[in-house]
Amino acid sequence: MGTTFDDLQTAVSREGTVIESVKALVLSIKGMVDAANTANDPKIKAVIDQIVGKGRSARCFVVENTPAAPPTP
């Protein structure tokens, strides 16, 4: 196998950065939509809820599919 464990750790770390960036983006979009929804339009609220739900779904997927760190020797 050409990939080393260090390469794998680097890739996982890089994905963590990407995931945090996506989380920040989703929360930023939610904030902008919240601010624009001064009339409390239920249709806009439904979109906000979808945005938040998609973010939660992505976070759950990552948590479920990320192995626990090995114990420190």
PDB file with one MODEL, atoms N, CA, C and O in Angstrom:
MODEL        1
ATOM      1  N   MET A   1       0.852  -1.171   0.000  1.00  0.00           N
ATOM      2  CA  MET A   1       0.000   0.000   0.000  1.00  0.00           C
ATOM      3  C   MET A   1       0.897   1.233   0.000  1.00  0.00           C
ATOM      4  O   MET A   1       1.826   1.330   0.802  1.00  0.00           O
ATOM      5  N   GLY A   2       0.622   2.163  -0.890  1.00  0.00           N
ATOM      6  CA  GLY A   2       1.462   3.340  -1.026  1.00  0.00           C
ATOM      7  C   GLY A   2       1.193   4.434  -0.010  1.00  0.00           C
ATOM      8  O   GLY A   2       2.044   5.299   0.200  1.00  0.00           O
ATOM      9  N   THR A   3       0.044   4.417   0.618  1.00  0.00           N
ATOM     10  CA  THR A   3      -0.312   5.457   1.570  1.00  0.00           C
ATOM     11  C   THR A   3       0.168   5.071   2.960  1.00  0.00           C
ATOM     12  O   THR A   3      -0.051   3.947   3.413  1.00  0.00           O
ATOM     13  N   THR A   4       0.820   6.004   3.627  1.00  0.00           N
ATOM     14  CA  THR A   4       1.282   5.742   4.984  1.00  0.00           C
ATOM     15  C   THR A   4       0.250   6.249   5.987  1.00  0.00           C
ATOM     16  O   THR A   4      -0.662   7.000   5.640  1.00  0.00           O
ATOM     17  N   PHE A   5       0.412   5.825   7.226  1.00  0.00           N
ATOM     18  CA  PHE A   5      -0.484   6.281   8.284  1.00  0.00           C
ATOM     19  C   PHE A   5      -0.392   7.799   8.432  1.00  0.00           C
ATOM     20  O   PHE A   5      -1.406   8.459   8.658  1.00  0.00           O
ATOM     21  N   ASP A   6       0.805   8.353   8.308  1.00  0.00           N
ATOM     22  CA  ASP A   6       0.965   9.811   8.398  1.00  0.00           C
ATOM     23  C   ASP A   6       0.186  10.519   7.297  1.00  0.00           C
ATOM     24  O   ASP A   6      -0.407  11.572   7.533  1.00  0.00           O
ATOM     25  N   ASP A   7       0.184   9.947   6.094  1.00  0.00           N
ATOM     26  CA  ASP A   7      -0.596  10.525   4.995  1.00  0.00           C
ATOM     27  C   ASP A   7      -2.080  10.512   5.341  1.00  0.00           C
ATOM     28  O   ASP A   7      -2.801  11.475   5.079  1.00  0.00           O
ATOM     29  N   LEU A   8      -2.519   9.418   5.929  1.00  0.00           N
ATOM     30  CA  LEU A   8      -3.915   9.294   6.324  1.00  0.00           C
ATOM     31  C   LEU A   8      -4.274  10.315   7.395  1.00  0.00           C
ATOM     32  O   LEU A   8      -5.324  10.953   7.319  1.00  0.00           O
ATOM     33  N   GLN A   9      -3.408  10.474   8.390  1.00  0.00           N
ATOM     34  CA  GLN A   9      -3.653  11.470   9.440  1.00  0.00           C
ATOM     35  C   GLN A   9      -3.728  12.873   8.857  1.00  0.00           C
ATOM     36  O   GLN A   9      -4.583  13.666   9.253  1.00  0.00           O
ATOM     37  N   THR A  10      -2.850  13.180   7.929  1.00  0.00           N
ATOM     38  CA  THR A  10      -2.855  14.492   7.278  1.00  0.00           C
ATOM     39  C   THR A  10      -4.159  14.707   6.523  1.00  0.00           C
ATOM     40  O   THR A  10      -4.741  15.790   6.591  1.00  0.00           O
ATOM     41  N   ALA A  11      -4.616  13.704   5.817  1.00  0.00           N
ATOM     42  CA  ALA A  11      -5.871  13.813   5.062  1.00  0.00           C
ATOM     43  C   ALA A  11      -7.058  14.017   5.992  1.00  0.00           C
ATOM     44  O   ALA A  11      -7.936  14.833   5.708  1.00  0.00           O
ATOM     45  N   VAL A  12      -7.092  13.281   7.102  1.00  0.00           N
ATOM     46  CA  VAL A  12      -8.189  13.426   8.058  1.00  0.00           C
ATOM     47  C   VAL A  12      -8.171  14.816   8.672  1.00  0.00           C
ATOM     48  O   VAL A  12      -9.219  15.441   8.834  1.00  0.00           O
ATOM     49  N   SER A  13      -6.999  15.294   9.007  1.00  0.00           N
ATOM     50  CA  SER A  13      -6.868  16.636   9.575  1.00  0.00           C
ATOM     51  C   SER A  13      -7.363  17.692   8.589  1.00  0.00           C
ATOM     52  O   SER A  13      -8.056  18.635   8.970  1.00  0.00           O
ATOM     53  N   ARG A  14      -7.003  17.523   7.335  1.00  0.00           N
ATOM     54  CA  ARG A  14      -7.431  18.465   6.290  1.00  0.00           C
ATOM     55  C   ARG A  14      -8.953  18.445   6.156  1.00  0.00           C
ATOM     56  O   ARG A  14      -9.577  19.492   5.984  1.00  0.00           O
ATOM     57  N   GLU A  15      -9.546  17.259   6.234  1.00  0.00           N
ATOM     58  CA  GLU A  15     -11.009  17.160   6.150  1.00  0.00           C
ATOM     59  C   GLU A  15     -11.663  17.854   7.344  1.00  0.00           C
ATOM     60  O   GLU A  15     -12.721  18.468   7.198  1.00  0.00           O
ATOM     61  N   GLY A  16     -11.047  17.762   8.515  1.00  0.00           N
ATOM     62  CA  GLY A  16     -11.572  18.457   9.690  1.00  0.00           C
ATOM     63  C   GLY A  16     -11.634  19.954   9.454  1.00  0.00           C
ATOM     64  O   GLY A  16     -12.594  20.610   9.858  1.00  0.00           O
ATOM     65  N   THR A  17     -10.619  20.495   8.805  1.00  0.00           N
ATOM     66  CA  THR A  17     -10.601  21.915   8.480  1.00  0.00           C
ATOM     67  C   THR A  17     -11.712  22.251   7.495  1.00  0.00           C
ATOM     68  O   THR A  17     -12.389  23.269   7.640  1.00  0.00           O
ATOM     69  N   VAL A  18     -11.898  21.405   6.507  1.00  0.00           N
ATOM     70  CA  VAL A  18     -12.964  21.619   5.523  1.00  0.00           C
ATOM     71  C   VAL A  18     -14.329  21.579   6.210  1.00  0.00           C
ATOM     72  O   VAL A  18     -15.193  22.412   5.935  1.00  0.00           O
ATOM     73  N   ILE A  19     -14.517  20.609   7.102  1.00  0.00           N
ATOM     74  CA  ILE A  19     -15.795  20.470   7.796  1.00  0.00           C
ATOM     75  C   ILE A  19     -16.071  21.711   8.638  1.00  0.00           C
ATOM     76  O   ILE A  19     -17.197  22.209   8.643  1.00  0.00           O
ATOM     77  N   GLU A  20     -15.077  22.212   9.341  1.00  0.00           N
ATOM     78  CA  GLU A  20     -15.267  23.422  10.143  1.00  0.00           C
ATOM     79  C   GLU A  20     -15.603  24.610   9.250  1.00  0.00           C
ATOM     80  O   GLU A  20     -16.401  25.465   9.632  1.00  0.00           O
ATOM     81  N   SER A  21     -15.004  24.670   8.071  1.00  0.00           N
ATOM     82  CA  SER A  21     -15.307  25.744   7.126  1.00  0.00           C
ATOM     83  C   SER A  21     -16.752  25.653   6.645  1.00  0.00           C
ATOM     84  O   SER A  21     -17.436  26.671   6.539  1.00  0.00           O
ATOM     85  N   VAL A  22     -17.215  24.444   6.356  1.00  0.00           N
ATOM     86  CA  VAL A  22     -18.602  24.246   5.923  1.00  0.00           C
ATOM     87  C   VAL A  22     -19.555  24.647   7.051  1.00  0.00           C
ATOM     88  O   VAL A  22     -20.567  25.305   6.810  1.00  0.00           O
ATOM     89  N   LYS A  23     -19.230  24.252   8.267  1.00  0.00           N
ATOM     90  CA  LYS A  23     -20.050  24.614   9.420  1.00  0.00           C
ATOM     91  C   LYS A  23     -20.146  26.137   9.544  1.00  0.00           C
ATOM     92  O   LYS A  23     -21.235  26.679   9.735  1.00  0.00           O
ATOM     93  N   ALA A  24     -19.013  26.819   9.436  1.00  0.00           N
ATOM     94  CA  ALA A  24     -19.010  28.281   9.521  1.00  0.00           C
ATOM     95  C   ALA A  24     -19.855  28.890   8.405  1.00  0.00           C
ATOM     96  O   ALA A  24     -20.581  29.859   8.631  1.00  0.00           O
ATOM     97  N   LEU A  25     -19.762  28.327   7.207  1.00  0.00           N
ATOM     98  CA  LEU A  25     -20.546  28.826   6.077  1.00  0.00           C
ATOM     99  C   LEU A  25     -22.040  28.658   6.330  1.00  0.00           C
ATOM    100  O   LEU A  25     -22.819  29.587   6.114  1.00  0.00           O
ATOM    101  N   VAL A  26     -22.436  27.476   6.786  1.00  0.00           N
ATOM    102  CA  VAL A  26     -23.855  27.219   7.045  1.00  0.00           C
ATOM    103  C   VAL A  26     -24.379  28.185   8.110  1.00  0.00           C
ATOM    104  O   VAL A  26     -25.454  28.764   7.953  1.00  0.00           O
ATOM    105  N   LEU A  27     -23.627  28.354   9.178  1.00  0.00           N
ATOM    106  CA  LEU A  27     -24.068  29.264  10.233  1.00  0.00           C
ATOM    107  C   LEU A  27     -24.112  30.709   9.751  1.00  0.00           C
ATOM    108  O   LEU A  27     -24.982  31.474  10.166  1.00  0.00           O
ATOM    109  N   SER A  28     -23.188  31.085   8.884  1.00  0.00           N
ATOM    110  CA  SER A  28     -23.180  32.432   8.318  1.00  0.00           C
ATOM    111  C   SER A  28     -24.410  32.663   7.436  1.00  0.00           C
ATOM    112  O   SER A  28     -25.066  33.701   7.524  1.00  0.00           O
ATOM    113  N   ILE A  29     -24.710  31.680   6.588  1.00  0.00           N
ATOM    114  CA  ILE A  29     -25.894  31.787   5.729  1.00  0.00           C
ATOM    115  C   ILE A  29     -27.149  31.865   6.583  1.00  0.00           C
ATOM    116  O   ILE A  29     -28.033  32.678   6.314  1.00  0.00           O
ATOM    117  N   LYS A  30     -27.235  31.028   7.608  1.00  0.00           N
ATOM    118  CA  LYS A  30     -28.381  31.055   8.509  1.00  0.00           C
ATOM    119  C   LYS A  30     -28.523  32.438   9.140  1.00  0.00           C
ATOM    120  O   LYS A  30     -29.629  32.971   9.226  1.00  0.00           O
ATOM    121  N   GLY A  31     -27.419  33.014   9.576  1.00  0.00           N
ATOM    122  CA  GLY A  31     -27.455  34.348  10.178  1.00  0.00           C
ATOM    123  C   GLY A  31     -27.959  35.405   9.208  1.00  0.00           C
ATOM    124  O   GLY A  31     -28.746  36.272   9.588  1.00  0.00           O
ATOM    125  N   MET A  32     -27.515  35.341   7.964  1.00  0.00           N
ATOM    126  CA  MET A  32     -27.965  36.309   6.964  1.00  0.00           C
ATOM    127  C   MET A  32     -29.453  36.151   6.675  1.00  0.00           C
ATOM    128  O   MET A  32     -30.177  37.139   6.552  1.00  0.00           O
ATOM    129  N   VAL A  33     -29.907  34.893   6.565  1.00  0.00           N
ATOM    130  CA  VAL A  33     -31.322  34.654   6.287  1.00  0.00           C
ATOM    131  C   VAL A  33     -32.170  35.078   7.488  1.00  0.00           C
ATOM    132  O   VAL A  33     -33.238  35.667   7.319  1.00  0.00           O
ATOM    133  N   ASP A  34     -31.695  34.779   8.701  1.00  0.00           N
ATOM    134  CA  ASP A  34     -32.404  35.232   9.910  1.00  0.00           C
ATOM    135  C   ASP A  34     -32.554  36.750   9.897  1.00  0.00           C
ATOM    136  O   ASP A  34     -33.634  37.273  10.169  1.00  0.00           O
ATOM    137  N   ALA A  35     -31.468  37.455   9.580  1.00  0.00           N
ATOM    138  CA  ALA A  35     -31.491  38.917   9.572  1.00  0.00           C
ATOM    139  C   ALA A  35     -32.436  39.456   8.499  1.00  0.00           C
ATOM    140  O   ALA A  35     -33.081  40.485   8.697  1.00  0.00           O
ATOM    141  N   ALA A  36     -32.516  38.768   7.373  1.00  0.00           N
ATOM    142  CA  ALA A  36     -33.386  39.215   6.283  1.00  0.00           C
ATOM    143  C   ALA A  36     -34.852  38.905   6.554  1.00  0.00           C
ATOM    144  O   ALA A  36     -35.734  39.484   5.919  1.00  0.00           O
ATOM    145  N   ASN A  37     -35.119  38.012   7.476  1.00  0.00           N
ATOM    146  CA  ASN A  37     -36.489  37.570   7.743  1.00  0.00           C
ATOM    147  C   ASN A  37     -37.127  38.425   8.840  1.00  0.00           C
ATOM    148  O   ASN A  37     -37.578  37.901   9.858  1.00  0.00           O
ATOM    149  N   THR A  38     -37.160  39.719   8.631  1.00  0.00           N
ATOM    150  CA  THR A  38     -37.718  40.620   9.639  1.00  0.00           C
ATOM    151  C   THR A  38     -39.230  40.461   9.783  1.00  0.00           C
ATOM    152  O   THR A  38     -39.790  40.819  10.819  1.00  0.00           O
ATOM    153  N   ALA A  39     -39.893  39.930   8.763  1.00  0.00           N
ATOM    154  CA  ALA A  39     -41.346  39.748   8.815  1.00  0.00           C
ATOM    155  C   ALA A  39     -41.722  38.382   9.381  1.00  0.00           C
ATOM    156  O   ALA A  39     -42.905  38.047   9.451  1.00  0.00           O
ATOM    157  N   ASN A  40     -40.726  37.591   9.786  1.00  0.00           N
ATOM    158  CA  ASN A  40     -40.965  36.240  10.300  1.00  0.00           C
ATOM    159  C   ASN A  40     -41.822  35.403   9.353  1.00  0.00           C
ATOM    160  O   ASN A  40     -42.769  34.736   9.769  1.00  0.00           O
ATOM    161  N   ASP A  41     -41.470  35.455   8.086  1.00  0.00           N
ATOM    162  CA  ASP A  41     -42.168  34.701   7.049  1.00  0.00           C
ATOM    163  C   ASP A  41     -41.961  33.208   7.280  1.00  0.00           C
ATOM    164  O   ASP A  41     -40.817  32.759   7.348  1.00  0.00           O
ATOM    165  N   PRO A  42     -43.034  32.424   7.404  1.00  0.00           N
ATOM    166  CA  PRO A  42     -42.890  30.992   7.654  1.00  0.00           C
ATOM    167  C   PRO A  42     -42.149  30.248   6.538  1.00  0.00           C
ATOM    168  O   PRO A  42     -41.489  29.244   6.804  1.00  0.00           O
ATOM    169  N   LYS A  43     -42.251  30.726   5.298  1.00  0.00           N
ATOM    170  CA  LYS A  43     -41.522  30.078   4.203  1.00  0.00           C
ATOM    171  C   LYS A  43     -40.021  30.255   4.380  1.00  0.00           C
ATOM    172  O   LYS A  43     -39.248  29.329   4.135  1.00  0.00           O
ATOM    173  N   ILE A  44     -39.611  31.448   4.807  1.00  0.00           N
ATOM    174  CA  ILE A  44     -38.189  31.687   5.047  1.00  0.00           C
ATOM    175  C   ILE A  44     -37.727  30.874   6.250  1.00  0.00           C
ATOM    176  O   ILE A  44     -36.627  30.323   6.238  1.00  0.00           O
ATOM    177  N   LYS A  45     -38.549  30.795   7.281  1.00  0.00           N
ATOM    178  CA  LYS A  45     -38.225  29.998   8.462  1.00  0.00           C
ATOM    179  C   LYS A  45     -38.020  28.530   8.065  1.00  0.00           C
ATOM    180  O   LYS A  45     -37.123  27.866   8.584  1.00  0.00           O
ATOM    181  N   ALA A  46     -38.835  28.038   7.163  1.00  0.00           N
ATOM    182  CA  ALA A  46     -38.701  26.652   6.701  1.00  0.00           C
ATOM    183  C   ALA A  46     -37.354  26.437   6.009  1.00  0.00           C
ATOM    184  O   ALA A  46     -36.726  25.392   6.180  1.00  0.00           O
ATOM    185  N   VAL A  47     -36.914  27.418   5.235  1.00  0.00           N
ATOM    186  CA  VAL A  47     -35.608  27.320   4.566  1.00  0.00           C
ATOM    187  C   VAL A  47     -34.493  27.348   5.606  1.00  0.00           C
ATOM    188  O   VAL A  47     -33.529  26.590   5.501  1.00  0.00           O
ATOM    189  N   ILE A  48     -34.617  28.210   6.604  1.00  0.00           N
ATOM    190  CA  ILE A  48     -33.623  28.273   7.680  1.00  0.00           C
ATOM    191  C   ILE A  48     -33.526  26.909   8.360  1.00  0.00           C
ATOM    192  O   ILE A  48     -32.429  26.408   8.606  1.00  0.00           O
ATOM    193  N   ASP A  49     -34.668  26.319   8.659  1.00  0.00           N
ATOM    194  CA  ASP A  49     -34.678  25.007   9.301  1.00  0.00           C
ATOM    195  C   ASP A  49     -33.997  23.946   8.435  1.00  0.00           C
ATOM    196  O   ASP A  49     -33.311  23.066   8.954  1.00  0.00           O
ATOM    197  N   GLN A  50     -34.186  24.029   7.123  1.00  0.00           N
ATOM    198  CA  GLN A  50     -33.530  23.088   6.204  1.00  0.00           C
ATOM    199  C   GLN A  50     -32.018  23.277   6.229  1.00  0.00           C
ATOM    200  O   GLN A  50     -31.265  22.303   6.237  1.00  0.00           O
ATOM    201  N   ILE A  51     -31.579  24.529   6.242  1.00  0.00           N
ATOM    202  CA  ILE A  51     -30.141  24.821   6.280  1.00  0.00           C
ATOM    203  C   ILE A  51     -29.530  24.230   7.542  1.00  0.00           C
ATOM    204  O   ILE A  51     -28.501  23.556   7.484  1.00  0.00           O
ATOM    205  N   VAL A  52     -30.156  24.479   8.665  1.00  0.00           N
ATOM    206  CA  VAL A  52     -29.652  23.970   9.939  1.00  0.00           C
ATOM    207  C   VAL A  52     -29.667  22.440   9.946  1.00  0.00           C
ATOM    208  O   VAL A  52     -28.717  21.812  10.413  1.00  0.00           O
ATOM    209  N   GLY A  53     -30.727  21.851   9.436  1.00  0.00           N
ATOM    210  CA  GLY A  53     -30.823  20.391   9.384  1.00  0.00           C
ATOM    211  C   GLY A  53     -29.739  19.766   8.535  1.00  0.00           C
ATOM    212  O   GLY A  53     -29.170  18.740   8.907  1.00  0.00           O
ATOM    213  N   LYS A  54     -29.449  20.372   7.402  1.00  0.00           N
ATOM    214  CA  LYS A  54     -28.384  19.841   6.527  1.00  0.00           C
ATOM    215  C   LYS A  54     -27.035  19.917   7.229  1.00  0.00           C
ATOM    216  O   LYS A  54     -26.218  19.003   7.113  1.00  0.00           O
ATOM    217  N   GLY A  55     -26.802  21.008   7.957  1.00  0.00           N
ATOM    218  CA  GLY A  55     -25.550  21.146   8.703  1.00  0.00           C
ATOM    219  C   GLY A  55     -25.431  20.075   9.772  1.00  0.00           C
ATOM    220  O   GLY A  55     -24.367  19.479   9.941  1.00  0.00           O
ATOM    221  N   ARG A  56     -26.525  19.824  10.500  1.00  0.00           N
ATOM    222  CA  ARG A  56     -26.520  18.775  11.529  1.00  0.00           C
ATOM    223  C   ARG A  56     -26.275  17.410  10.896  1.00  0.00           C
ATOM    224  O   ARG A  56     -25.525  16.592  11.428  1.00  0.00           O
ATOM    225  N   SER A  57     -26.910  17.177   9.765  1.00  0.00           N
ATOM    226  CA  SER A  57     -26.752  15.900   9.077  1.00  0.00           C
ATOM    227  C   SER A  57     -25.293  15.670   8.692  1.00  0.00           C
ATOM    228  O   SER A  57     -24.764  14.572   8.871  1.00  0.00           O
ATOM    229  N   ALA A  58     -24.651  16.695   8.168  1.00  0.00           N
ATOM    230  CA  ALA A  58     -23.248  16.577   7.775  1.00  0.00           C
ATOM    231  C   ALA A  58     -22.370  16.317   8.994  1.00  0.00           C
ATOM    232  O   ALA A  58     -21.478  15.470   8.946  1.00  0.00           O
ATOM    233  N   ARG A  59     -22.616  17.040  10.086  1.00  0.00           N
ATOM    234  CA  ARG A  59     -21.823  16.833  11.298  1.00  0.00           C
ATOM    235  C   ARG A  59     -22.014  15.421  11.838  1.00  0.00           C
ATOM    236  O   ARG A  59     -21.043  14.778  12.237  1.00  0.00           O
ATOM    237  N   CYS A  60     -23.243  14.934  11.856  1.00  0.00           N
ATOM    238  CA  CYS A  60     -23.523  13.583  12.353  1.00  0.00           C
ATOM    239  C   CYS A  60     -22.811  12.543  11.500  1.00  0.00           C
ATOM    240  O   CYS A  60     -22.234  11.593  12.029  1.00  0.00           O
ATOM    241  N   PHE A  61     -22.847  12.716  10.202  1.00  0.00           N
ATOM    242  CA  PHE A  61     -22.181  11.786   9.299  1.00  0.00           C
ATOM    243  C   PHE A  61     -20.689  11.709   9.602  1.00  0.00           C
ATOM    244  O   PHE A  61     -20.105  10.627   9.652  1.00  0.00           O
ATOM    245  N   VAL A  62     -20.090  12.868   9.802  1.00  0.00           N
ATOM    246  CA  VAL A  62     -18.655  12.903  10.081  1.00  0.00           C
ATOM    247  C   VAL A  62     -18.353  12.215  11.402  1.00  0.00           C
ATOM    248  O   VAL A  62     -17.428  11.407  11.486  1.00  0.00           O
ATOM    249  N   VAL A  63     -19.126  12.529  12.432  1.00  0.00           N
ATOM    250  CA  VAL A  63     -18.900  11.920  13.744  1.00  0.00           C
ATOM    251  C   VAL A  63     -19.062  10.409  13.673  1.00  0.00           C
ATOM    252  O   VAL A  63     -18.243   9.670  14.219  1.00  0.00           O
ATOM    253  N   GLU A  64     -20.104   9.948  13.009  1.00  0.00           N
ATOM    254  CA  GLU A  64     -20.365   8.510  12.917  1.00  0.00           C
ATOM    255  C   GLU A  64     -19.284   7.763  12.142  1.00  0.00           C
ATOM    256  O   GLU A  64     -19.064   6.574  12.374  1.00  0.00           O
ATOM    257  N   ASN A  65     -18.617   8.443  11.236  1.00  0.00           N
ATOM    258  CA  ASN A  65     -17.658   7.776  10.367  1.00  0.00           C
ATOM    259  C   ASN A  65     -16.205   8.154  10.646  1.00  0.00           C
ATOM    260  O   ASN A  65     -15.324   7.901   9.824  1.00  0.00           O
ATOM    261  N   THR A  66     -15.961   8.756  11.800  1.00  0.00           N
ATOM    262  CA  THR A  66     -14.607   9.094  12.199  1.00  0.00           C
ATOM    263  C   THR A  66     -14.217   8.192  13.357  1.00  0.00           C
ATOM    264  O   THR A  66     -14.843   8.225  14.417  1.00  0.00           O
ATOM    265  N   PRO A  67     -13.183   7.388  13.154  1.00  0.00           N
ATOM    266  CA  PRO A  67     -12.773   6.497  14.235  1.00  0.00           C
ATOM    267  C   PRO A  67     -12.210   7.296  15.409  1.00  0.00           C
ATOM    268  O   PRO A  67     -11.671   8.389  15.233  1.00  0.00           O
ATOM    269  N   ALA A  68     -12.343   6.734  16.595  1.00  0.00           N
ATOM    270  CA  ALA A  68     -11.794   7.368  17.780  1.00  0.00           C
ATOM    271  C   ALA A  68     -10.267   7.384  17.682  1.00  0.00           C
ATOM    272  O   ALA A  68      -9.663   6.507  17.065  1.00  0.00           O
ATOM    273  N   ALA A  69      -9.666   8.383  18.293  1.00  0.00           N
ATOM    274  CA  ALA A  69      -8.205   8.468  18.289  1.00  0.00           C
ATOM    275  C   ALA A  69      -7.632   7.307  19.093  1.00  0.00           C
ATOM    276  O   ALA A  69      -8.180   6.937  20.131  1.00  0.00           O
ATOM    277  N   PRO A  70      -6.540   6.739  18.621  1.00  0.00           N
ATOM    278  CA  PRO A  70      -5.945   5.642  19.380  1.00  0.00           C
ATOM    279  C   PRO A  70      -5.407   6.165  20.711  1.00  0.00           C
ATOM    280  O   PRO A  70      -5.004   7.325  20.799  1.00  0.00           O
ATOM    281  N   PRO A  71      -5.397   5.325  21.744  1.00  0.00           N
ATOM    282  CA  PRO A  71      -4.887   5.777  23.034  1.00  0.00           C
ATOM    283  C   PRO A  71      -3.406   6.131  22.944  1.00  0.00           C
ATOM    284  O   PRO A  71      -2.647   5.505  22.205  1.00  0.00           O
ATOM    285  N   THR A  72      -3.016   7.130  23.697  1.00  0.00           N
ATOM    286  CA  THR A  72      -1.607   7.542  23.722  1.00  0.00           C
ATOM    287  C   THR A  72      -0.811   6.513  24.514  1.00  0.00           C
ATOM    288  O   THR A  72      -1.176   6.175  25.640  1.00  0.00           O
ATOM    289  N   PRO A  73       0.274   6.016  23.930  1.00  0.00           N
ATOM    290  CA  PRO A  73       1.066   4.987  24.642  1.00  0.00           C
ATOM    291  C   PRO A  73       1.789   5.553  25.844  1.00  0.00           C
ATOM    292  O   PRO A  73       2.492   4.822  26.543  1.00  0.00           O
TER     293      PRO A  73
ENDMDL
END
